PDB file of C-alpha atoms and ligand atoms in Angstrom:
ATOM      1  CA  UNK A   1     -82.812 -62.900  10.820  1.00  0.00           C
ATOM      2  CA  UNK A   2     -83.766 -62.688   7.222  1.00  0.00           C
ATOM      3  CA  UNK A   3     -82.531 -65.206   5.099  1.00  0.00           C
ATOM      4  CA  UNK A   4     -80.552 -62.824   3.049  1.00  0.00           C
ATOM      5  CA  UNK A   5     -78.965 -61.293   5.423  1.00  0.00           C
ATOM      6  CA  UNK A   6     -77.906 -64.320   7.065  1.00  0.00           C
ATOM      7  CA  UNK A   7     -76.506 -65.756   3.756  1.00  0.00           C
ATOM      8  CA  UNK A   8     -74.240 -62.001   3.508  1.00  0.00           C
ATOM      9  CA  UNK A   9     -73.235 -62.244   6.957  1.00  0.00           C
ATOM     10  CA  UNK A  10     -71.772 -66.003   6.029  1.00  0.00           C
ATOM     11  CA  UNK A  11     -69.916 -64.656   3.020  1.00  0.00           C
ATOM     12  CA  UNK A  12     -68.323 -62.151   5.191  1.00  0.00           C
ATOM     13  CA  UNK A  13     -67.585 -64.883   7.586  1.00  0.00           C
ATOM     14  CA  UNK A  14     -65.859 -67.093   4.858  1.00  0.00           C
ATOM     15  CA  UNK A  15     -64.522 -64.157   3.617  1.00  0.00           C
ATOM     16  CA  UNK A  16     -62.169 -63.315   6.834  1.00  0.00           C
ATOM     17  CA  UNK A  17     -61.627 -67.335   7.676  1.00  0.00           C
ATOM     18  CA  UNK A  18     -57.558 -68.130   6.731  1.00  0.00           C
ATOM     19  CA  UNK A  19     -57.473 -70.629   4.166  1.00  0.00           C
ATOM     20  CA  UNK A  20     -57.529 -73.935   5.424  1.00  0.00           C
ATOM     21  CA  UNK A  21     -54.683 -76.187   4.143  1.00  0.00           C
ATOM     22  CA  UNK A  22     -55.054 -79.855   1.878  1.00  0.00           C
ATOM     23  CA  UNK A  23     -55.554 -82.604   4.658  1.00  0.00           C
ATOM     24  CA  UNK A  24     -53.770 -86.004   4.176  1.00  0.00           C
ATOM     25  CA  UNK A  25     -55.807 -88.509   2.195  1.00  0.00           C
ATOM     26  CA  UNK A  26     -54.595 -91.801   3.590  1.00  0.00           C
ATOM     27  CA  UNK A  27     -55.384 -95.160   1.653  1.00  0.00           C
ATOM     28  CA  UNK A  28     -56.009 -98.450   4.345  1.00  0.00           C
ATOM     29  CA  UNK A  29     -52.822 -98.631   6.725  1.00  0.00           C
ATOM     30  CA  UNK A  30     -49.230 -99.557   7.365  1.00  0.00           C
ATOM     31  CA  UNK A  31     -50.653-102.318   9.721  1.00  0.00           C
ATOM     32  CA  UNK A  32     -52.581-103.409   7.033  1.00  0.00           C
ATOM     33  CA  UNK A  33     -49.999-103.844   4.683  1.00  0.00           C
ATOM     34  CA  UNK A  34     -47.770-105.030   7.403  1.00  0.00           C
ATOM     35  CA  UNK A  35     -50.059-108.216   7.916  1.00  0.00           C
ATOM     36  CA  UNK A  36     -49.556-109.173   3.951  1.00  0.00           C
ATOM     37  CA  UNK A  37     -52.773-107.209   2.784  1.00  0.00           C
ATOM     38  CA  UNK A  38     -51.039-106.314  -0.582  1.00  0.00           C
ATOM     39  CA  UNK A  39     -54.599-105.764  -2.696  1.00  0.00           C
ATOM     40  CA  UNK A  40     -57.521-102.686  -2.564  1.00  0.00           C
ATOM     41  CA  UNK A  41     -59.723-101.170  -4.697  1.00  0.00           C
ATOM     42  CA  UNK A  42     -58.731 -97.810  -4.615  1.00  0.00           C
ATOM     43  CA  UNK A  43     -57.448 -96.522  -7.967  1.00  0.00           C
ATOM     44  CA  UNK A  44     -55.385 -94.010  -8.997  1.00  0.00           C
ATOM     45  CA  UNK A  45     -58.168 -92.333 -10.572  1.00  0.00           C
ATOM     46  CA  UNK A  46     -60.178 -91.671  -7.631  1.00  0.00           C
ATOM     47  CA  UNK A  47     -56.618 -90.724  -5.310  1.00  0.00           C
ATOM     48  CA  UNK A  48     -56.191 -88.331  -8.052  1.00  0.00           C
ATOM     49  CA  UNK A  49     -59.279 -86.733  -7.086  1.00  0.00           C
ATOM     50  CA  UNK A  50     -58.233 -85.706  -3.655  1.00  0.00           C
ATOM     51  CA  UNK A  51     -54.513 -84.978  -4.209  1.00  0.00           C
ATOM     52  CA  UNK A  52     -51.398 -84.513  -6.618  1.00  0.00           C
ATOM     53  CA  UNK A  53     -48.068 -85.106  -4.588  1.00  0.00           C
ATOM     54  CA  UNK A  54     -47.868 -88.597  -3.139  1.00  0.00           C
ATOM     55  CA  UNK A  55     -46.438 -91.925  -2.326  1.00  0.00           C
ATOM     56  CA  UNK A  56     -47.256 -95.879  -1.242  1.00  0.00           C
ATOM     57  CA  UNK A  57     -47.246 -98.859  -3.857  1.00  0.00           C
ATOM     58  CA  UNK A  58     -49.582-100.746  -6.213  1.00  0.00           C
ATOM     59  CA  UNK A  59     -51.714-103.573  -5.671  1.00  0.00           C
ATOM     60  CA  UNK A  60     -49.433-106.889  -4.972  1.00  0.00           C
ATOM     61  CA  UNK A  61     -46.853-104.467  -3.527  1.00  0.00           C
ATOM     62  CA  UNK A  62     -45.762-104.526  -6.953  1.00  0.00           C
ATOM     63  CA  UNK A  63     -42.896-101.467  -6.882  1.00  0.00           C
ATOM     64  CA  UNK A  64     -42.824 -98.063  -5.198  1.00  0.00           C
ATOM     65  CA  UNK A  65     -45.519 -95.616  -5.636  1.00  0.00           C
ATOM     66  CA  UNK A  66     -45.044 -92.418  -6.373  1.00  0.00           C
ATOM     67  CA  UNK A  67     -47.439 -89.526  -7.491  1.00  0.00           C
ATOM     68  CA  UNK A  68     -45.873 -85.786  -8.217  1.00  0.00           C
ATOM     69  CA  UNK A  69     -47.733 -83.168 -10.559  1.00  0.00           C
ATOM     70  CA  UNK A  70     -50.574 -85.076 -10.547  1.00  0.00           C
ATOM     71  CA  UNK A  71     -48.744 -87.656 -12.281  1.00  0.00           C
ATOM     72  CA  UNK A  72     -48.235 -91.366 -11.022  1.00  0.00           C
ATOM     73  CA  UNK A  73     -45.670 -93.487 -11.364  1.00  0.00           C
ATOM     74  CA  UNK A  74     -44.595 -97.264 -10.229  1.00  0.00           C
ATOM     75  CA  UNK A  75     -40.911 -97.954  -9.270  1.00  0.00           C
ATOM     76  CA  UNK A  76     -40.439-101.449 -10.626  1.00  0.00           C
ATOM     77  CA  UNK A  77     -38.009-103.884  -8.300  1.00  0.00           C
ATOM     78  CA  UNK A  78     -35.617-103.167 -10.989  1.00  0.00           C
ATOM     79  CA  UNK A  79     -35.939 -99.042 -10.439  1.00  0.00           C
ATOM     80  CA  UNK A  80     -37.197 -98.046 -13.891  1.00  0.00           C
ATOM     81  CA  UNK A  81     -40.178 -95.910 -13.436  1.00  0.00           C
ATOM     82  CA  UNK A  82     -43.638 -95.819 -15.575  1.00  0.00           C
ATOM     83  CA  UNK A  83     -46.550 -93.923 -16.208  1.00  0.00           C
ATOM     84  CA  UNK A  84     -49.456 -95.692 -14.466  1.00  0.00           C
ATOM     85  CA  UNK A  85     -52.985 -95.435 -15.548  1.00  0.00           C
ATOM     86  CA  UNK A  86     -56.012 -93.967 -13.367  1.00  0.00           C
ATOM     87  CA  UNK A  87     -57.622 -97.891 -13.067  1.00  0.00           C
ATOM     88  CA  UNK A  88     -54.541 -99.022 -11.239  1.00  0.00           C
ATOM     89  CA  UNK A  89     -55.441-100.284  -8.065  1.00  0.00           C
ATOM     90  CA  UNK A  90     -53.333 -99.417  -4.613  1.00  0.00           C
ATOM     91  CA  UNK A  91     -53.247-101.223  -1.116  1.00  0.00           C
ATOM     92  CA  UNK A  92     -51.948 -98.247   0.726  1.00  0.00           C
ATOM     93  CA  UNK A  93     -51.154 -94.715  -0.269  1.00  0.00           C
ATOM     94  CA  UNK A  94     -50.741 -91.234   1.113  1.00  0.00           C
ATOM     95  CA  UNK A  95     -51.685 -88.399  -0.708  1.00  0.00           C
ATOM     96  CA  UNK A  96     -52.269 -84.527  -0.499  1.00  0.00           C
ATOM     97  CA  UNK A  97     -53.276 -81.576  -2.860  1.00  0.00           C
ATOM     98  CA  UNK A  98     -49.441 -79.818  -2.474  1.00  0.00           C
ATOM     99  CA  UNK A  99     -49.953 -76.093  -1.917  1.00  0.00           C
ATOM    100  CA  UNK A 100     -46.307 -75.135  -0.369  1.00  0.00           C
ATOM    101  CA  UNK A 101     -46.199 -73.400   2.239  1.00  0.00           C
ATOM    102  CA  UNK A 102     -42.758 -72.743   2.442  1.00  0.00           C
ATOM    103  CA  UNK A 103     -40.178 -72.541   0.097  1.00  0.00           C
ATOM    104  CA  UNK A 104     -35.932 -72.686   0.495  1.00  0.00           C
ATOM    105  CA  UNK A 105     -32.907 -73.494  -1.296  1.00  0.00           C
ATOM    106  CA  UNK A 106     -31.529 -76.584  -0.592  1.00  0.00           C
ATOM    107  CA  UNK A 107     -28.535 -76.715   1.361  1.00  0.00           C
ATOM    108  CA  UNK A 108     -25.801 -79.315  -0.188  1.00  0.00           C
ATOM    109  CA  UNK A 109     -23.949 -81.734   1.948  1.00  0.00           C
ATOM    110  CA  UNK A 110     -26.959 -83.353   4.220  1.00  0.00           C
ATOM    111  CA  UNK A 111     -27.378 -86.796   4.607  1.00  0.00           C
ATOM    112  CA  UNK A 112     -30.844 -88.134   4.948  1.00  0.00           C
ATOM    113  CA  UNK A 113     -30.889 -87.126   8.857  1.00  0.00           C
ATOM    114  CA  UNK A 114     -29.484 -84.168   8.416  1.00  0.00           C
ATOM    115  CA  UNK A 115     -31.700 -83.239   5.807  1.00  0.00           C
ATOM    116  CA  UNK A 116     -34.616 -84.281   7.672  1.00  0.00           C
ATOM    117  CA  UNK A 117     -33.568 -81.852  10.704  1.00  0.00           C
ATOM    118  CA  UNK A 118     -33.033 -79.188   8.311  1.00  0.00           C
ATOM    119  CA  UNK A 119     -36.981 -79.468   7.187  1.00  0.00           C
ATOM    120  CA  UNK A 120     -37.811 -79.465  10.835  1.00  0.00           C
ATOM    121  CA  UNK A 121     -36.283 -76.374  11.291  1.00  0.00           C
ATOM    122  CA  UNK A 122     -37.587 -74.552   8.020  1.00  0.00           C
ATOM    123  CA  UNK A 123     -41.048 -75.839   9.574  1.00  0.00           C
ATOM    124  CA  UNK A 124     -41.444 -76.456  13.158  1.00  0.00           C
ATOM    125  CA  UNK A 125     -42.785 -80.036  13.391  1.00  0.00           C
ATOM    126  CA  UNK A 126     -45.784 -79.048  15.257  1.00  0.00           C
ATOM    127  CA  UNK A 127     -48.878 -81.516  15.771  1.00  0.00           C
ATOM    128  CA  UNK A 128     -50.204 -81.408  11.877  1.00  0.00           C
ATOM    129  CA  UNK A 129     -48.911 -84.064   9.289  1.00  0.00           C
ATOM    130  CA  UNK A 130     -46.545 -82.101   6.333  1.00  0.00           C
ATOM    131  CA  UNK A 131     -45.830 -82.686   3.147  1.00  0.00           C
ATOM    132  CA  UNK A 132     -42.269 -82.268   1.111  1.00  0.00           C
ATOM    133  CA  UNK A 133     -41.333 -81.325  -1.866  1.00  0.00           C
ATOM    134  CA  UNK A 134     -37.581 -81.329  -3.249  1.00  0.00           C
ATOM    135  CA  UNK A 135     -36.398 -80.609  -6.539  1.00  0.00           C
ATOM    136  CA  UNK A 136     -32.657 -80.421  -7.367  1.00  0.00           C
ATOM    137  CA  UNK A 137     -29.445 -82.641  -7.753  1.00  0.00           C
ATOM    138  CA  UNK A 138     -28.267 -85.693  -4.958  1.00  0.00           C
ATOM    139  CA  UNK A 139     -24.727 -86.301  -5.181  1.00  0.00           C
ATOM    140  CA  UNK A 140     -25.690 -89.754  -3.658  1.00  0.00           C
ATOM    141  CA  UNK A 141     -28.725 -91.623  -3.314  1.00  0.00           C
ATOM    142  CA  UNK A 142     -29.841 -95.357  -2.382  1.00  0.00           C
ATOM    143  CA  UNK A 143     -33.366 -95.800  -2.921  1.00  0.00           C
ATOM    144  CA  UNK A 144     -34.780 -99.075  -2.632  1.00  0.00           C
ATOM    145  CA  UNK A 145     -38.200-101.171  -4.529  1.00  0.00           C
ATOM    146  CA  UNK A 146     -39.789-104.559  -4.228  1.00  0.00           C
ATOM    147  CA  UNK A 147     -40.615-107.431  -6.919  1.00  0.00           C
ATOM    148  CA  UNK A 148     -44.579-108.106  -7.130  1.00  0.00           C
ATOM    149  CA  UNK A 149     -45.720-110.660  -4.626  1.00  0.00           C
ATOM    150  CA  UNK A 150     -48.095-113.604  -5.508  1.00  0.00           C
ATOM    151  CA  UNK A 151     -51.072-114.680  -3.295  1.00  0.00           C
ATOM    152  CA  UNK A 152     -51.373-116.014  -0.588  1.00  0.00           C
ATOM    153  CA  UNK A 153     -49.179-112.582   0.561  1.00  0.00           C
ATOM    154  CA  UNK A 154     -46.492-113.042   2.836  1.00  0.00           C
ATOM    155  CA  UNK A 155     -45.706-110.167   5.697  1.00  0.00           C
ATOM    156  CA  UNK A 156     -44.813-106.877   4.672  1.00  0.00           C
ATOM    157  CA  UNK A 157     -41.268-107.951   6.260  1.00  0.00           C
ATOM    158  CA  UNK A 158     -40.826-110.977   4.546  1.00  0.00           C
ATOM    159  CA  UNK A 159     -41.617-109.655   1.203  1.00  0.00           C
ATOM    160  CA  UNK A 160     -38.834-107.015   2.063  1.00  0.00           C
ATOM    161  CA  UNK A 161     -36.312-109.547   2.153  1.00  0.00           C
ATOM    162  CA  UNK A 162     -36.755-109.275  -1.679  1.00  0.00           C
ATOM    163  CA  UNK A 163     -35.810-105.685  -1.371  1.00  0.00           C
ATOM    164  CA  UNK A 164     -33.333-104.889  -4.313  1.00  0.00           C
ATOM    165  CA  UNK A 165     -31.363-101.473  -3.277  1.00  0.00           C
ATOM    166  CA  UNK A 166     -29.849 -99.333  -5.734  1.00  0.00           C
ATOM    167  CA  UNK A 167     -27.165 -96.395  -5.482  1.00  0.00           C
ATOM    168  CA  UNK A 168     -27.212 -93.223  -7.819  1.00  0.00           C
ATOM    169  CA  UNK A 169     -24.416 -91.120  -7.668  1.00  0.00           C
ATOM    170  CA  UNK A 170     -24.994 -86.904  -8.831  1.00  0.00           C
ATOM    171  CA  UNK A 171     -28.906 -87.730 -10.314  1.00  0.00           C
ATOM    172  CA  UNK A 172     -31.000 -84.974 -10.485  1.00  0.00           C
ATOM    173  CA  UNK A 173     -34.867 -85.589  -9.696  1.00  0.00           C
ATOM    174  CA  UNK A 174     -37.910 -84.978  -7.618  1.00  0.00           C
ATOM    175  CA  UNK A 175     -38.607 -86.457  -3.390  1.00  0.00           C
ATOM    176  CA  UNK A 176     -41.785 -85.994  -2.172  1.00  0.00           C
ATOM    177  CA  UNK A 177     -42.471 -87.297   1.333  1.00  0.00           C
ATOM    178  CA  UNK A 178     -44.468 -86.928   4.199  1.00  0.00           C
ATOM    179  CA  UNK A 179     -43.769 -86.469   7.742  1.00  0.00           C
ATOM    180  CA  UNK A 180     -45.819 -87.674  10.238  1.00  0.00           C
ATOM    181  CA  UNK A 181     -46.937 -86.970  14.213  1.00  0.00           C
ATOM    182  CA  UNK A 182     -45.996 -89.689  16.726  1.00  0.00           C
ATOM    183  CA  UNK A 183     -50.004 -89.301  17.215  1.00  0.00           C
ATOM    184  CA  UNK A 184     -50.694 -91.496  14.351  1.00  0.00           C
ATOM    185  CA  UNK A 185     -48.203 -94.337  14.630  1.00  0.00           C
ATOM    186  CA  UNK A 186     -51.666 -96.460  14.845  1.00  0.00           C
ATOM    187  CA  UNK A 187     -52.430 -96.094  11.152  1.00  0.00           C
ATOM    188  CA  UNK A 188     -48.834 -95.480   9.927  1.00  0.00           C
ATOM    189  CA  UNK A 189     -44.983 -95.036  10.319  1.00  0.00           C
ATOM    190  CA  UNK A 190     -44.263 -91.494  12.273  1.00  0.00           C
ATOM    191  CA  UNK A 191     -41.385 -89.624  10.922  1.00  0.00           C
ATOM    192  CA  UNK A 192     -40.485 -88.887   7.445  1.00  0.00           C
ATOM    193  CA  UNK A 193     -41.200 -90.804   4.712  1.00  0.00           C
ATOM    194  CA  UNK A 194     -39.725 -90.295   1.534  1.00  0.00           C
ATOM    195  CA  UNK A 195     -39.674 -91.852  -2.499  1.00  0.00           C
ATOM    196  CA  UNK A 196     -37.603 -90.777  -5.167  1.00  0.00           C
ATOM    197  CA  UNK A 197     -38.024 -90.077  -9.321  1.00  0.00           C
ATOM    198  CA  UNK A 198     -35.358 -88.845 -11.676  1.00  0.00           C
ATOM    199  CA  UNK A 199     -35.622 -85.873 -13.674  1.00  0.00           C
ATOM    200  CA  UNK A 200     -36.790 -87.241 -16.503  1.00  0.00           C
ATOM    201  CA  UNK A 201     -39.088 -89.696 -14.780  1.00  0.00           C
ATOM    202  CA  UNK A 202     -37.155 -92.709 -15.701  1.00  0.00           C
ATOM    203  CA  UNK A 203     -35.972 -94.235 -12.505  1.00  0.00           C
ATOM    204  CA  UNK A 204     -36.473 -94.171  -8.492  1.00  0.00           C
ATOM    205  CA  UNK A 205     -37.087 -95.759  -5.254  1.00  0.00           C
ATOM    206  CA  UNK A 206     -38.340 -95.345  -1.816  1.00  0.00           C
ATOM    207  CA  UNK A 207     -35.576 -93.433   0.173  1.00  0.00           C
ATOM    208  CA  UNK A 208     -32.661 -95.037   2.439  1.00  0.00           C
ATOM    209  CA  UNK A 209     -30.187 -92.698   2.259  1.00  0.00           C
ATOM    210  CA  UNK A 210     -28.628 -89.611   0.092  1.00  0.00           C
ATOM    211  CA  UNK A 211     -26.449 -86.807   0.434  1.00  0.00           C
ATOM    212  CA  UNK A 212     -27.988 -83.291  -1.129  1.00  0.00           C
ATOM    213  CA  UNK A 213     -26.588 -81.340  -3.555  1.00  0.00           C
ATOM    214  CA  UNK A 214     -27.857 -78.105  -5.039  1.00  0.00           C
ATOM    215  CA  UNK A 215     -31.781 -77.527  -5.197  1.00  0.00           C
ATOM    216  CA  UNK A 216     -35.087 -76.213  -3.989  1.00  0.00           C
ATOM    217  CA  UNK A 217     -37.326 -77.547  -0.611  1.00  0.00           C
ATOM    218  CA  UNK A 218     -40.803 -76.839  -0.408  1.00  0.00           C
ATOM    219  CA  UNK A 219     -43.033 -77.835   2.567  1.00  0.00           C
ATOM    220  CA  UNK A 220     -46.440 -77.598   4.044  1.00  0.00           C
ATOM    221  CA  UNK A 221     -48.675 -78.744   7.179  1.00  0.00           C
ATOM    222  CA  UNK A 222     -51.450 -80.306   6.589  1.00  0.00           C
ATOM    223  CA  UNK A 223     -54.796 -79.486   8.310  1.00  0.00           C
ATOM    224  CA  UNK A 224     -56.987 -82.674   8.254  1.00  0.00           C
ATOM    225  CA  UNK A 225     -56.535 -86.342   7.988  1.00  0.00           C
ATOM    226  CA  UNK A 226     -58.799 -88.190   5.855  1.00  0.00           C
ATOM    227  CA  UNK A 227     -58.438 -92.448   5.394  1.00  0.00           C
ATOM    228  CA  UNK A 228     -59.811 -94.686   2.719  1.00  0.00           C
ATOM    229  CA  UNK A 229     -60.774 -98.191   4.362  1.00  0.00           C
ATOM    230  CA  UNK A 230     -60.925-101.100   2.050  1.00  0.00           C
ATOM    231  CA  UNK A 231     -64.049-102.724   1.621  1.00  0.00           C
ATOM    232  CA  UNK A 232     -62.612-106.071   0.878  1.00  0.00           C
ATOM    233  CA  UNK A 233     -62.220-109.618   2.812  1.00  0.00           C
ATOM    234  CA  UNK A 234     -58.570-109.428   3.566  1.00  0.00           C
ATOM    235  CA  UNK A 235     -58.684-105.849   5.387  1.00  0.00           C
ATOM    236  CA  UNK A 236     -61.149-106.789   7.231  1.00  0.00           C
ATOM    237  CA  UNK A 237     -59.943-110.050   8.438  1.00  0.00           C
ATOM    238  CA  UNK A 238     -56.454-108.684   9.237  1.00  0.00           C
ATOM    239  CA  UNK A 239     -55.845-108.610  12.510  1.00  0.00           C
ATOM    240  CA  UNK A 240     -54.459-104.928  13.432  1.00  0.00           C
ATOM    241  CA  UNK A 241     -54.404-104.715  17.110  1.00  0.00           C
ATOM    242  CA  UNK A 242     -53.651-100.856  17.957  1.00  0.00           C
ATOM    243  CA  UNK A 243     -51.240-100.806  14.496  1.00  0.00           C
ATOM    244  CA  UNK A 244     -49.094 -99.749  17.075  1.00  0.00           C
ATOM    245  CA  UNK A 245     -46.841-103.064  18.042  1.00  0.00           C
ATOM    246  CA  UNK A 246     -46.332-103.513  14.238  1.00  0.00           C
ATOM    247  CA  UNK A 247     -42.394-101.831  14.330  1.00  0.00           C
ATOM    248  CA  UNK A 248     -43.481-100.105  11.321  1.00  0.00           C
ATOM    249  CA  UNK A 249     -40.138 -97.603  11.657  1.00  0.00           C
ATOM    250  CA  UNK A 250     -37.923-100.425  11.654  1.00  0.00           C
ATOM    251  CA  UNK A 251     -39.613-102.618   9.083  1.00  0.00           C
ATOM    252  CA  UNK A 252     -39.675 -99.818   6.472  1.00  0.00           C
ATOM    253  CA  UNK A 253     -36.221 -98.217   7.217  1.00  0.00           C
ATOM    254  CA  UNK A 254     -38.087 -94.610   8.323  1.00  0.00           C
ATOM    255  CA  UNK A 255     -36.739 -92.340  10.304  1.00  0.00           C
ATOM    256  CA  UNK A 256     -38.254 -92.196  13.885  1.00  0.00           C
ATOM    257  CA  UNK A 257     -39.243 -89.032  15.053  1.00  0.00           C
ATOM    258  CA  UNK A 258     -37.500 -86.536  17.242  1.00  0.00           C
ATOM    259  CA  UNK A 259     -39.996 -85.788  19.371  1.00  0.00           C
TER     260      UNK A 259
HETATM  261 ZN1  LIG B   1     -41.825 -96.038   0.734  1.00  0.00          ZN
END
């Protein structure tokens, strides 16, 4: 075949494909930062690159990560939120390029589980990781952060113990989570995952609990899963097993899957 025409038959090709959705760019793993390894080399900078809708925490496990817009933010231990810079440095993080998919009012009255079977409905979970978007008002929410830990790093759990847990009562903001396939409990937590920012990008958490108000859901699946490895001493000296053994459902306070 002549080149040409073999370069014109490819465009048509590309042409017909479907679009391919963002994958999910994930940054070391929950096992990881299970065993204590609180530090990478990752920046924001370079996550920015492959994604704009996202969550994990910064390096020391220093606060709740949370990335929306294209914008990141740290949750401090105390909950107020700020503006991080692209040369901050994360452990672990999730991240996607958010193109929704799907789009619905929110209905009010859901607690967290109820709200999570409500996105299952609007999309099937199926076998592909999917991202969440939800804008609107939460007549209650408890969101949780952590203080900044100090080397040697303890366990994941142990440094939870330091956990400070806050309640909001009728805040209007932004979640963004993920939900995950019981396929990849070996690099993270299946289920949903979810952080929190206010409206005006002041305050958050990660997610333990809230009750929905008025407001807009927005979802997608995910076609690919993509993983940053750290390069450094500590990753590679943790001890990981399968990630599976780790109880990472329990130890974060996720939801476990329904299927
Ligand atoms: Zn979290």
């Amino acid at each position: 075949m002549r080149p040409i025409a073999t370069l014109a038959a490819l465009a048509f090709v590309a042409l017909l494909a479907p679009a391919r959705a963002a994958d999910l760019v994930q940054v070391s793993t929950l096992g990881a930062l299970m065993t204590g390894v609180f530090d990478g080399e990752t920046t924001l900078g370079e996550l920015g690159r492959r994604g704009d809708l996202g969550l994990g925490t910064t390096n020391g496990l220093d606060g709740e990560l949370l990335a929306v817009d294209g914008q990141f933010y740290r949750i401090h231990a105390d909950g107020h939120a700020v503006l991080l810079p692209p040369d901050t440095r994360t452990p672990f993080a999730m991240i996607t390029a958010f193109t929704p998919e799907i789009t619905a009012p929110l209905p009010a009255g859901l607690d967290l589980a109820g709200l999570e079977a409500w996105l299952d409905r609007l999309l099937p979970p199926a076998n592909h990781p999917q991202a969440v978007r939800i804008d609107g008002r939460f007549e209650r929410l408890s969101v949780r952060s952590v203080p900044r830990q100090t080397a040697p790093y303890p366990p994941l759990l142990t440094a939870l113990r330091q956990q400070v847990v806050m309640a909001h009562e009728s805040v209007r903001g932004t979640v963004i989570g993920f939900r995950l396939p019981t396929y990849l409990r070996g690099i993270n937590a299946p289920g949903f995952h979810f952080h929190f920012i206010d409206e005006t990008r002041a305050f958050g958490g990660h997610v333990l609990g809230l009750t929905t108000g008025e407001g807009q859901a927005m979802i997608a699946g995910l076609d690919g899963v993509s993983m940053i490895l750290p390069h450094d001493a500590a990753f590679g000296a943790a001890v990981l097993g399968d990630g599976i053994e780790v109880g990472a459902n329990a130890v974060e306070g996720l939801s476990p899957p329904r299927r």
